[in-house]
Structures are given as C-alpha cells and as structure tokens.
Short mmCIF file of C-alpha atoms in Angstrom, two decimals:
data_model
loop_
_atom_site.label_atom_id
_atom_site.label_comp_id
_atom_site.label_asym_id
_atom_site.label_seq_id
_atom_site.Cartn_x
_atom_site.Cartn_y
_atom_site.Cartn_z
CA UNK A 1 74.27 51.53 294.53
CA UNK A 2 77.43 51.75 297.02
CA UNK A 3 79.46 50.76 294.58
CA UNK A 4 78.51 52.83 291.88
CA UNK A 5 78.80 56.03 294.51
CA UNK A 6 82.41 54.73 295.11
CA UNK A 7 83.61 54.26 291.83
CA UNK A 8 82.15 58.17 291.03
CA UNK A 9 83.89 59.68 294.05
CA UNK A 10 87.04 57.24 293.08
CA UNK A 11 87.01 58.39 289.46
CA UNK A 12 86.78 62.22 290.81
CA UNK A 13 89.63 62.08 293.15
CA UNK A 14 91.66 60.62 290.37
CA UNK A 15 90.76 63.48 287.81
CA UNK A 16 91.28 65.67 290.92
CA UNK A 17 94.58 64.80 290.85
CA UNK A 18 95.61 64.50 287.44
CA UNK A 19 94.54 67.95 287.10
CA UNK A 20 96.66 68.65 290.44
CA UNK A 21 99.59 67.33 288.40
CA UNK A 22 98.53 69.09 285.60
CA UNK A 23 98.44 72.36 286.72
CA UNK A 24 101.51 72.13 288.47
CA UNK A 25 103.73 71.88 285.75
CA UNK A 26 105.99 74.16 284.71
CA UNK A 27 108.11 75.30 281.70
CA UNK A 28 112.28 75.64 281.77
CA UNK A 29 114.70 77.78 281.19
CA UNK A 30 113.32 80.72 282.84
CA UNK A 31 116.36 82.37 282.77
CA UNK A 32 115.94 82.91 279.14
CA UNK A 33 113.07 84.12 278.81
CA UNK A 34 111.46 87.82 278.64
CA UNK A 35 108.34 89.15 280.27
CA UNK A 36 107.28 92.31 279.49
CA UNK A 37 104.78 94.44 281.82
CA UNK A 38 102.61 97.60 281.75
CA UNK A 39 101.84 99.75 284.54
CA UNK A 40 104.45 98.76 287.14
CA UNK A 41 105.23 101.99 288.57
CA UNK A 42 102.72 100.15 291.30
CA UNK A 43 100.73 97.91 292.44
CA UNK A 44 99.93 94.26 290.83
CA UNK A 45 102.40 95.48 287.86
CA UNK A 46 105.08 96.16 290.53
CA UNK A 47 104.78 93.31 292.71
CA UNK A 48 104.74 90.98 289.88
CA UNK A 49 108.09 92.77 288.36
CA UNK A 50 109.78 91.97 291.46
CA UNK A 51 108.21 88.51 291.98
CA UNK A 52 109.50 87.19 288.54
CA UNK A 53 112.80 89.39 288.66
CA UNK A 54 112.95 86.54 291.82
CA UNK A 55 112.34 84.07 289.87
CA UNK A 56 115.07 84.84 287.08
CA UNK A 57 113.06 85.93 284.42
CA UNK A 58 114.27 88.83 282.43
CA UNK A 59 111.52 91.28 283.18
CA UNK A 60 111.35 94.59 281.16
CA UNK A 61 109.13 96.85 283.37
CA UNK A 62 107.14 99.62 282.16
CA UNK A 63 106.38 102.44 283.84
CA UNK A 64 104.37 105.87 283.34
CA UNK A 65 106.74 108.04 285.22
CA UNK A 66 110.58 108.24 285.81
CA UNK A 67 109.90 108.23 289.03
CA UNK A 68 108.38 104.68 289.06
CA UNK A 69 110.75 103.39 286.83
CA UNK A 70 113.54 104.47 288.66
CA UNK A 71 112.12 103.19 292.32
CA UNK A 72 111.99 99.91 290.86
CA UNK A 73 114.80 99.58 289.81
CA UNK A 74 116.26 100.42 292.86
CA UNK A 75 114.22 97.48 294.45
CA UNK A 76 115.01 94.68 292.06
CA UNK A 77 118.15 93.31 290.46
CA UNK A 78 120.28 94.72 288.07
CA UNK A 79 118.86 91.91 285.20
CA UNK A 80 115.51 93.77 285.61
CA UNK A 81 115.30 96.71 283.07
CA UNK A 82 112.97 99.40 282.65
CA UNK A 83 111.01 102.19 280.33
CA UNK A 84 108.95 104.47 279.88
CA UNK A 85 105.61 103.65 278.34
CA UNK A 86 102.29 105.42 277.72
CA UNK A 87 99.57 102.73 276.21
CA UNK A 88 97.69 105.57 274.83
CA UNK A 89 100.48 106.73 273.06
CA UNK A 90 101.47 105.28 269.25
CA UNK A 91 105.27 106.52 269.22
CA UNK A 92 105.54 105.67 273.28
CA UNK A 93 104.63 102.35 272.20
CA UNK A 94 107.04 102.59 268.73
CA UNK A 95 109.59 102.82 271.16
CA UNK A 96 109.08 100.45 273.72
CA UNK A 97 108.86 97.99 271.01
CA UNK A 98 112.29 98.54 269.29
CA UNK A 99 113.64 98.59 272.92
CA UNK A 100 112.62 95.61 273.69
CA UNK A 101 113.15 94.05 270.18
CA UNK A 102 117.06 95.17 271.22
CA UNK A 103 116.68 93.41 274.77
CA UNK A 104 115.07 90.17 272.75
CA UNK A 105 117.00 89.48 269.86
CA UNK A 106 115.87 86.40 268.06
CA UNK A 107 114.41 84.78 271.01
CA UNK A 108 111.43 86.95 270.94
CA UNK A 109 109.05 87.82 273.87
CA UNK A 110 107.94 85.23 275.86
CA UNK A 111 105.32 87.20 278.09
CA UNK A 112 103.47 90.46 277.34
CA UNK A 113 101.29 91.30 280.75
CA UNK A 114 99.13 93.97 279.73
CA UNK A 115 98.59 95.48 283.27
CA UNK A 116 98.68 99.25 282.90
CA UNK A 117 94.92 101.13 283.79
CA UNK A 118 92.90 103.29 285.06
CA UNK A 119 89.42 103.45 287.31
CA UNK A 120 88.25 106.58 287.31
CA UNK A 121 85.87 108.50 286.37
CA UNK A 122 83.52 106.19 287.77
CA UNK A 123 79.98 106.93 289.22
CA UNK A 124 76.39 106.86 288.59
CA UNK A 125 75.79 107.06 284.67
CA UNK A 126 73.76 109.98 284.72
CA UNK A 127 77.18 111.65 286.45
CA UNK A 128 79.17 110.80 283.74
CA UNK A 129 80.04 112.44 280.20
CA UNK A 130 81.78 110.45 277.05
CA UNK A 131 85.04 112.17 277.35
CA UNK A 132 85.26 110.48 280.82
CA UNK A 133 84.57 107.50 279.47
CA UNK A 134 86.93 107.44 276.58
CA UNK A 135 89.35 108.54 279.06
CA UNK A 136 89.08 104.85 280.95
CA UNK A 137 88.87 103.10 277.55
CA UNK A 138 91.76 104.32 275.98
CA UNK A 139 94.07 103.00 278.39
CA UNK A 140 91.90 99.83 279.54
CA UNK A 141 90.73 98.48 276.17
CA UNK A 142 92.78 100.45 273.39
CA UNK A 143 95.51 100.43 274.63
CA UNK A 144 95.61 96.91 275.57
CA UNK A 145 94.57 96.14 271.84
CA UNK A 146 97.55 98.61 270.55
CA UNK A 147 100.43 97.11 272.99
CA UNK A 148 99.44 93.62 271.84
CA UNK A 149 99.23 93.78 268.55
CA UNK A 150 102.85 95.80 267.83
CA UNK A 151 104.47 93.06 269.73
CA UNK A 152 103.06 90.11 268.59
CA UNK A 153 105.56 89.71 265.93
CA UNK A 154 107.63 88.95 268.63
CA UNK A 155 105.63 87.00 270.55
CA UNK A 156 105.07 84.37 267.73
CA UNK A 157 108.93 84.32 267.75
CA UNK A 158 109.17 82.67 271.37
CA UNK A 159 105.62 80.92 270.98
CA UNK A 160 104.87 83.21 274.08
CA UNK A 161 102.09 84.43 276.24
CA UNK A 162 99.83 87.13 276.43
CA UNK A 163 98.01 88.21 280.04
CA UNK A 164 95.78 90.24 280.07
CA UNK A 165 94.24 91.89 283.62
CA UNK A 166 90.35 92.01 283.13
CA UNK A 167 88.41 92.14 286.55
CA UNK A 168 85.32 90.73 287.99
CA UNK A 169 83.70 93.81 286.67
CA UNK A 170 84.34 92.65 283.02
CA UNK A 171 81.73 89.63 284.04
CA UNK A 172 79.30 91.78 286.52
CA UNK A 173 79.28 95.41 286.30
CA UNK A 174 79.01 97.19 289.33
CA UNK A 175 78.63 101.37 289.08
CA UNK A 176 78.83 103.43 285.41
CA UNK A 177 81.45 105.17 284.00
CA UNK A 178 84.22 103.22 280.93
CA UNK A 179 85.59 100.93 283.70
CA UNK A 180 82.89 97.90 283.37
CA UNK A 181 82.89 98.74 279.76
CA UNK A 182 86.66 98.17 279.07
CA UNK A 183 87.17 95.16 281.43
CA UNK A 184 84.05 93.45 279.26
CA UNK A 185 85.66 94.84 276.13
CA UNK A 186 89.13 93.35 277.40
CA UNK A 187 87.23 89.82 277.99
CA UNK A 188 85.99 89.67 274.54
CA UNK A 189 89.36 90.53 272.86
CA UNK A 190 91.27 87.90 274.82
CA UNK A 191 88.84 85.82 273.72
CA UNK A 192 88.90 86.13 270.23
CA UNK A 193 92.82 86.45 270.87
CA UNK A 194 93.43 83.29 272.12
CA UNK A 195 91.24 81.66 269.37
CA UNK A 196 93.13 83.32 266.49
CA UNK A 197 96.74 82.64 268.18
CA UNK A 198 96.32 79.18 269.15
CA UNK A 199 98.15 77.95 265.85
CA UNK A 200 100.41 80.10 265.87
CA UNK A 201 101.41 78.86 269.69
CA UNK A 202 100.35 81.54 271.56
CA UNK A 203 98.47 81.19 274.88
CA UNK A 204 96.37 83.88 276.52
CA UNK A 205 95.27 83.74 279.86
CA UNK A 206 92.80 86.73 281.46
CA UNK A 207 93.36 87.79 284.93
CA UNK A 208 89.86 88.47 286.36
CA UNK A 209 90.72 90.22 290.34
CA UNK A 210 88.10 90.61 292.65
CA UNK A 211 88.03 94.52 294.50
CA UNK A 212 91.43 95.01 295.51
CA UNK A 213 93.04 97.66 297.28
CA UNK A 214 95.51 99.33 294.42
CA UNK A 215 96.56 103.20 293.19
CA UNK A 216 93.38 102.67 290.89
CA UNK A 217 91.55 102.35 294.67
CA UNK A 218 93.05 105.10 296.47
CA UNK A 219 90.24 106.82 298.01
CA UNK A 220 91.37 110.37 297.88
CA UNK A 221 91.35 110.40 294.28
CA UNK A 222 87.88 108.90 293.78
CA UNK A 223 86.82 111.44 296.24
CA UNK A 224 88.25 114.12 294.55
CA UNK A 225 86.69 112.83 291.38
CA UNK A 226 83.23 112.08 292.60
CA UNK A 227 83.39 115.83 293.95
CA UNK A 228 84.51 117.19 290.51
CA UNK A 229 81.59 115.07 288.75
CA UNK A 230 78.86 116.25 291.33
CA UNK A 231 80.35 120.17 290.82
CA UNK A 232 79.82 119.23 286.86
CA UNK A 233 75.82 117.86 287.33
CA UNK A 234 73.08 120.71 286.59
CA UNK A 235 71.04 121.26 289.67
CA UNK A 236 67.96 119.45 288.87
CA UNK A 237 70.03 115.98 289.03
CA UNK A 238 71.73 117.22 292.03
CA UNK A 239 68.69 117.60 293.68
CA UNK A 240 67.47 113.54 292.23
CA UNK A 241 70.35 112.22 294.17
CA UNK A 242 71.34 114.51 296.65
CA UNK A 243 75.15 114.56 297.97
CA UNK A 244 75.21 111.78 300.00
CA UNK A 245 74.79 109.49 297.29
CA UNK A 246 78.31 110.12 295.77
CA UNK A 247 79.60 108.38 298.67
CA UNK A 248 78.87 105.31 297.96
CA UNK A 249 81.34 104.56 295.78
CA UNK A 250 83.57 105.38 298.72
CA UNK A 251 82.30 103.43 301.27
CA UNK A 252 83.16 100.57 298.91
CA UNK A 253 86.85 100.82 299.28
CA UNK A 254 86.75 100.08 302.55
CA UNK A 255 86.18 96.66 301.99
CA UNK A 256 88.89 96.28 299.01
CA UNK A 257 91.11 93.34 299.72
CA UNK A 258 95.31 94.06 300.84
CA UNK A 259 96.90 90.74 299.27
CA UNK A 260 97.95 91.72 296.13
CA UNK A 261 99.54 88.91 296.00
CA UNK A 262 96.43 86.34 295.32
CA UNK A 263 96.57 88.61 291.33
CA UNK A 264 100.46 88.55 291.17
CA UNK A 265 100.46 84.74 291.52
CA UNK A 266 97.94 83.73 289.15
CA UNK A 267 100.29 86.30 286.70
CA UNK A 268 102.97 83.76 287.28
CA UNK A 269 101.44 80.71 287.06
CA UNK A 270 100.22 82.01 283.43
CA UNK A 271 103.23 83.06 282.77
CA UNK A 272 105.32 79.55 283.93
CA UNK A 273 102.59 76.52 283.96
CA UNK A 274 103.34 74.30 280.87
CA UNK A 275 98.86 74.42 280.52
CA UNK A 276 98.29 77.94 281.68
CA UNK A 277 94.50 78.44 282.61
CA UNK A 278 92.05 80.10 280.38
CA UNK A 279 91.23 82.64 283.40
CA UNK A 280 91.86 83.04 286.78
CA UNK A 281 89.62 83.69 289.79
CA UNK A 282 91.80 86.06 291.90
CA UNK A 283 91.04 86.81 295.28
CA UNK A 284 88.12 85.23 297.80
CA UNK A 285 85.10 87.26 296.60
CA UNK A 286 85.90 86.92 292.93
CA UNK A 287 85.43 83.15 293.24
CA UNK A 288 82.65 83.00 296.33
CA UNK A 289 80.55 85.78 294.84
CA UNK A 290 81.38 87.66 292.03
CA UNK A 291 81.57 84.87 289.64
CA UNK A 292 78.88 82.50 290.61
CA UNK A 293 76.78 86.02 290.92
CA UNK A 294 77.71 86.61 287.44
CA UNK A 295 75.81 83.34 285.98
CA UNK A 296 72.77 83.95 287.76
CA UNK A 297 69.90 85.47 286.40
CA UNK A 298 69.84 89.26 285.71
CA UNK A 299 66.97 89.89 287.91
CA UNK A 300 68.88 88.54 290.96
CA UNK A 301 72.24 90.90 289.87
CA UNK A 302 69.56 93.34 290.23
CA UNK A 303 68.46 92.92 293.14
CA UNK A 304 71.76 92.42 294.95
CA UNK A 305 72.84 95.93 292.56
CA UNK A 306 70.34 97.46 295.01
CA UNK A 307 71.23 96.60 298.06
CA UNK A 308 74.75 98.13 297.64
CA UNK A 309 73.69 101.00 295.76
CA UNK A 310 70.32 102.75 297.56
CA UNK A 311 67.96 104.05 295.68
CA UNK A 312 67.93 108.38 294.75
CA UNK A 313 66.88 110.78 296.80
CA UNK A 314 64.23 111.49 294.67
CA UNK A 315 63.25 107.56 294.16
CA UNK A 316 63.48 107.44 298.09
CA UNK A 317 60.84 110.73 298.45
CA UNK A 318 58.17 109.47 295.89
CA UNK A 319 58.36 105.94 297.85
#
C-alpha cells in the first residue's frame, strides 16, 4: 500500500514538472515578430502594449481615440506604432488591415489580441432594452469575429496567434444586459476557432479575467448609466425594485481587483510559450471561485446569484 501511494505521488511530481518545463518554454526571435492589439488606449490593452514593446516585439497598438494613441506612444518606444481602430466599423477595420499588411510584409502577423470592449449597459434584465444590448455585442462579440477574420490571411502567413479576452462572466453570468452574452458568445467562437485553425498552425488561447478594476469598471459611468436606465423604466417596475436596488451593481466595484497585471501576463505567455494554454485563469477569484462555481450545479449558482443580488422590493414586501 506505501508503496503504491509513493510511486502515485512520485509519478505526479514528475508530470508536475514536465509540465513546469513545458509551460515554460518559449518561442525566438521576438524581435521579428508582430502583435497586434485592440483597445489600448487603456487598461489590459495598454499595459500589455507596453509590456511586449519591453520585450521587443513589434507591437501595433490600436486605439479608439487620438488621444490614446498618441499618450502611448509617448510612453513606449519608438518601434511601437499605432492607429486608429473602431471594431464596429468595416472601413476602420479595411484600414487597419492594409496598415498593418504595410508594417508586416511577408512575415505576416504573428499575434492578433482582440482586447477592445465595452461593459455597459448592464443591469437587471427587466432594465434593459435590445438596442443596449446590441450596443455591448457589437463591439464584444462582432467585432471580435470581424477583426479576426480580415486578418487571418495574415495570420496563416506567420502560423500566428489569436487571443481573445473573454471573462469569467463568459462561464458564469452575473447581472443582465449583452455583457455575459458576448463573453459566452466570444468562448464559443474561440472555440470553434481554434478547432478550424489548428491545421493551418494557428493557436488560440482565451483570456478569461476575474472582476478587475479597468475603464470598463469606472464607477461613475455605471452610475451614470444605471441612473439613465432607472429614468427609462415605467413606474410600475420602478416601484418592483425601488431605487436602491440599482446600486448594487455599484457596490460591486468596490471589490474589483488593481493588478492588471495577473491579465497582461497570461497575454504574454500566449503570445511567447512554444504550447500556449487553451485558457487562462486570470486573477485570484477567477480560479478560487468563479471557475470551480461555474461547474457546479445551477441550483447552487443560484443560490450564491442571491446572496449578491437581494431580492425586489416588491419580492421583499410579499415575503
């Protein structure tokens, strides 16, 4: 019996460690090679611009506004370039694609990050209407689908990568509104991605954060929007939930992680590691909670659903 537990715990720490070794491999020449990313005016986007600009990569950053294009720049070495793209845009994206077909040349694209997004509208779904959410899916899920497939061609070129930022919300969804809906939409097309590119060479790893504190997260304008989407409700569903309830989705922010960093580095592994992951876990509660709450059954999501979100005012005065 002893020795059957030690050979187990022997033959784990050796697979522990091969896949230590594993992991930590990484590709060359990254000096050659071009990443492209979406949405780095801030946050992940912008950190990882800089990160890999570090690391010698040639990173073509894409940003919404001149302004963000032109901070960055500022911050970063002169091999980083940037432009101006709008994923919900078909000639925005026309362009950024003969730009960087220009930058490229016949060495193709060796990363597309698909980072750009947006959170809000997000609230109850009784709050919401379907222009809101088409607003959140058109740059989430759409877009993501348009950028990748207009550069593909030259991501088969350098036998590249595509990333693609999903959340924990893609696996558990947490409020209403198109934000759950385009993360689990973004899931499912890296999926069937990754399947359809993988003779072609083409890896595609899926970024899953946990609740971070990014300019999706800002609090002012989710409080600005839950007040515009309570000023929108007729009265009778004002008076089911009562103000106080559109707070909620407030209070959460408070307890939206800082490190951007824990996304941005699981980026660059997928990005660099000769076997890039599948997914990635980023950040303490997507691994500890969301995740493992994600594969339990639906009636204990439920149940924890409740705690964080109380019940209407209504539901609370008929109980």
């Amino acid at each position: 019996m002893y020795l059957f537990i030690f050979c187990a715990l022997l033959l784990a720490a050796v697979l522990a460690i091969g896949w230590y070794i594993r992991d930590s491999l990484k590709v060359d020449d990254f000096n050659q090679k071009h990443v492209l990313i979406t949405g780095c005016d801030s946050g992940f986007g912008n950190l990882l611009a800089k990160q890999l600009d570090r690391r010698g990569f040639a990173v073509i950053a894409a940003c919404l506004t001149e302004k963000g294009a032109s901070d960055l720049a500022s911050a970063a070495s002169p091999r980083l370039k940037t432009l101006l793209l709008n994923v919900t845009d078909s000639e925005s994206i026309k362009r950024a694609v003969e730009f960087v077909s220009a930058e490229v040349g016949e060495r193709g694209l060796w990363g597309l990050v698909n980072n750009a997004g947006r959170s809000i509208p997000v609230g109850p779904t009784e709050w919401i209407q379907v222009e809101d959410v088409t607003k959140v899916l058109d740059v989430n899920l759409i877009g993501v689908i348009d950028v990748t497939l207009r550069f593909l061609p030259l991501l088969r070129k350098a036998r590249g990568r595509v990333v693609n930022v999903a959340s924990i919300l893609g696996r558990f969804s947490l409020g209403g509104g198109g934000y759950c809906l385009s993360k689990w939409g973004v899931e499912a097309f890296s999926d069937s991605l990754r399947r359809d590119m993988y003779y072609f060479g083409i890896k595609v790893g899926i970024i899953e954060p946990g609740l971070f504190k990014t300019a999706l997260t800002r609090v002012d304008l989710i409080e600005d929007d839950q007040k515009r989407l309570w000023d929108h409700l007729p009265q009778d569903v004002k008076d089911s939930y009562g103000p106080d309830d559109k707070n909620v989705y407030i209070k959460l922010c408070v307890a939206l992680l800082s490190d951007l960093s824990k996304v941005t580095n699981c980026m660059q592994h997928a990005l660099t590691a000769r076997y890039p992951r599948t997914r990635y876990a980023a950040g303490w509660d997507a691994k500890l909670l969301w995740i493992p709450l994600s594969y339990l059954p639906s009636f204990i999501q439920d149940f924890f659903h409740r705690l964080i979100f109380p019940a209407p005012k209504m539901k609370r005065c008929v109980e």
